[in-house]
Amino acid sequence: MKRLTHWPQAVLGLAFNWGALLGWSAVGGTVDWSVCLPLYAGGVCWTLVYDSIYAHQDKLDDVQVGIRSTALLLGPREAFYLGVGLATLQLARVLYRTDFDNRPSCWKGFVGCGWAGFWIWMGAVGDYVMLLASAT
């Protein structure tokens, strides 16, 4: 996959965490999507993060041999993408917790969406700080 895409870590996550769907189905006798999909998505995200960190060890070698990875794709912008990832998790959390037939719950969900912006902003600030630190 590293010769085809910058996302081999995502492919690994999709394949490696397939066991979450199979395991739950084998034990439960059925697929409970309200459990399996968040478990699978969380596992894929986890794999994407840890294997991207691992891929940073091989960046120089990957460039020399012409293969790709998320470490090369994202480069030094990890702080920004971390902020975007946290914002995504915050929005998913808001959607999961909001009772759309309850006005106070909807208001709480609306306010909770502001935290997504906060995480994106923090990622941008972290990215800028890292940029300044590397310039000195």
Short mmCIF file of C-alpha atoms in Angstrom, two decimals:
data_model
loop_
_atom_site.label_atom_id
_atom_site.label_comp_id
_atom_site.label_asym_id
_atom_site.label_seq_id
_atom_site.Cartn_x
_atom_site.Cartn_y
_atom_site.Cartn_z
CA MET A 1 0.00 0.00 0.00
CA LYS A 2 2.89 2.36 0.65
CA ARG A 3 3.59 2.57 -3.08
CA LEU A 4 -0.05 3.39 -3.88
CA THR A 5 -1.22 5.81 -1.22
CA HIS A 6 -0.08 8.12 1.56
CA TRP A 7 -2.59 6.38 3.83
CA PRO A 8 -1.17 2.89 4.49
CA GLN A 9 -1.78 3.48 8.19
CA ALA A 10 -5.51 3.88 7.48
CA VAL A 11 -5.53 0.66 5.44
CA LEU A 12 -3.80 -1.10 8.33
CA GLY A 13 -6.42 0.29 10.71
CA LEU A 14 -9.31 -0.89 8.53
CA ALA A 15 -7.84 -4.39 8.24
CA PHE A 16 -6.43 -4.77 11.74
CA ASN A 17 -9.59 -3.66 13.52
CA TRP A 18 -11.94 -5.81 11.45
CA GLY A 19 -11.72 -8.17 14.41
CA ALA A 20 -13.88 -5.77 16.44
CA LEU A 21 -16.80 -6.47 14.10
CA LEU A 22 -16.15 -10.19 13.89
CA GLY A 23 -15.42 -10.65 17.58
CA TRP A 24 -18.54 -8.87 18.74
CA SER A 25 -20.65 -10.74 16.22
CA ALA A 26 -19.18 -14.09 17.24
CA VAL A 27 -19.77 -13.49 20.94
CA GLY A 28 -23.12 -11.74 20.61
CA GLY A 29 -24.50 -13.85 17.80
CA THR A 30 -25.49 -10.71 15.91
CA VAL A 31 -24.03 -7.38 14.86
CA ASP A 32 -25.08 -4.56 17.17
CA TRP A 33 -24.10 -1.57 15.02
CA SER A 34 -24.52 0.86 17.92
CA VAL A 35 -21.62 -0.94 19.59
CA CYS A 36 -19.63 -2.31 16.66
CA LEU A 37 -19.29 0.84 14.55
CA PRO A 38 -17.96 3.09 17.33
CA LEU A 39 -15.64 0.29 18.46
CA TYR A 40 -14.38 -0.23 14.89
CA ALA A 41 -14.04 3.51 14.16
CA GLY A 42 -12.20 4.07 17.43
CA GLY A 43 -9.83 1.22 16.66
CA VAL A 44 -9.16 2.56 13.17
CA CYS A 45 -8.42 6.03 14.57
CA TRP A 46 -6.18 4.56 17.25
CA THR A 47 -4.23 2.55 14.66
CA LEU A 48 -3.93 5.58 12.41
CA VAL A 49 -2.42 7.62 15.23
CA TYR A 50 0.02 5.08 16.65
CA ASP A 51 1.20 3.84 13.27
CA SER A 52 1.64 7.40 11.98
CA ILE A 53 3.84 8.10 14.98
CA TYR A 54 5.75 4.90 14.26
CA ALA A 55 6.10 5.93 10.58
CA HIS A 56 7.99 9.07 11.59
CA GLN A 57 10.95 6.83 12.41
CA ASP A 58 11.23 5.81 8.76
CA LYS A 59 10.58 9.15 7.02
CA LEU A 60 14.06 9.59 5.60
CA ASP A 61 14.26 6.00 4.37
CA ASP A 62 10.75 6.21 2.88
CA VAL A 63 11.74 9.24 0.81
CA GLN A 64 14.87 7.51 -0.44
CA VAL A 65 13.04 4.40 -1.61
CA GLY A 66 9.96 6.24 -2.89
CA ILE A 67 7.24 4.95 -0.59
CA ARG A 68 4.52 6.93 1.13
CA SER A 69 3.06 7.30 4.61
CA THR A 70 0.92 9.62 6.68
CA ALA A 71 4.12 10.85 8.33
CA LEU A 72 5.27 12.19 4.97
CA LEU A 73 1.81 13.45 4.01
CA LEU A 74 1.14 15.37 7.21
CA GLY A 75 4.74 16.45 7.69
CA PRO A 76 5.26 18.90 10.51
CA ARG A 77 1.55 19.77 10.78
CA GLU A 78 0.65 17.12 13.34
CA ALA A 79 -0.51 19.67 15.91
CA PHE A 80 -3.09 21.10 13.53
CA TYR A 81 -4.35 17.67 12.50
CA LEU A 82 -4.50 16.60 16.13
CA GLY A 83 -6.74 19.60 16.77
CA VAL A 84 -8.96 18.65 13.84
CA GLY A 85 -9.11 15.07 15.13
CA LEU A 86 -10.12 16.23 18.61
CA ALA A 87 -12.75 18.48 17.04
CA THR A 88 -14.12 15.51 15.14
CA LEU A 89 -14.33 13.49 18.35
CA GLN A 90 -16.06 16.38 20.09
CA LEU A 91 -18.68 16.65 17.33
CA ALA A 92 -19.28 12.89 17.42
CA ARG A 93 -19.67 13.11 21.20
CA VAL A 94 -22.19 15.95 20.85
CA LEU A 95 -24.22 14.01 18.28
CA TYR A 96 -24.20 10.90 20.45
CA ARG A 97 -25.28 12.71 23.62
CA THR A 98 -27.88 15.09 22.19
CA ASP A 99 -31.55 14.18 22.60
CA PHE A 100 -33.00 15.90 19.55
CA ASP A 101 -36.49 15.93 21.07
CA ASN A 102 -35.35 17.78 24.20
CA ARG A 103 -34.77 21.55 24.02
CA PRO A 104 -32.26 21.76 26.90
CA SER A 105 -30.30 18.85 25.44
CA CYS A 106 -30.25 20.54 22.03
CA TRP A 107 -28.96 23.75 23.61
CA LYS A 108 -26.26 21.81 25.44
CA GLY A 109 -25.30 20.15 22.16
CA PHE A 110 -25.20 23.51 20.39
CA VAL A 111 -22.88 24.93 23.04
CA GLY A 112 -20.77 21.76 22.91
CA CYS A 113 -20.12 22.38 19.20
CA GLY A 114 -18.13 25.46 20.20
CA TRP A 115 -15.55 23.16 21.75
CA ALA A 116 -14.90 21.70 18.29
CA GLY A 117 -13.81 25.16 17.17
CA PHE A 118 -11.68 25.46 20.28
CA TRP A 119 -9.78 22.25 19.42
CA ILE A 120 -9.19 23.36 15.84
CA TRP A 121 -7.92 26.70 17.14
CA MET A 122 -5.64 24.96 19.66
CA GLY A 123 -4.24 22.78 16.88
CA ALA A 124 -3.54 25.86 14.76
CA VAL A 125 -1.85 27.59 17.69
CA GLY A 126 0.23 24.49 18.41
CA ASP A 127 1.20 24.28 14.75
CA TYR A 128 2.26 27.93 14.79
CA VAL A 129 4.30 27.48 17.98
CA MET A 130 6.07 24.49 16.43
CA LEU A 131 6.75 26.55 13.30
CA LEU A 132 8.27 29.34 15.39
CA ALA A 133 10.35 26.87 17.39
CA SER A 134 11.74 25.26 14.25
CA ALA A 135 12.68 28.67 12.78
CA THR A 136 15.02 29.47 15.67
#
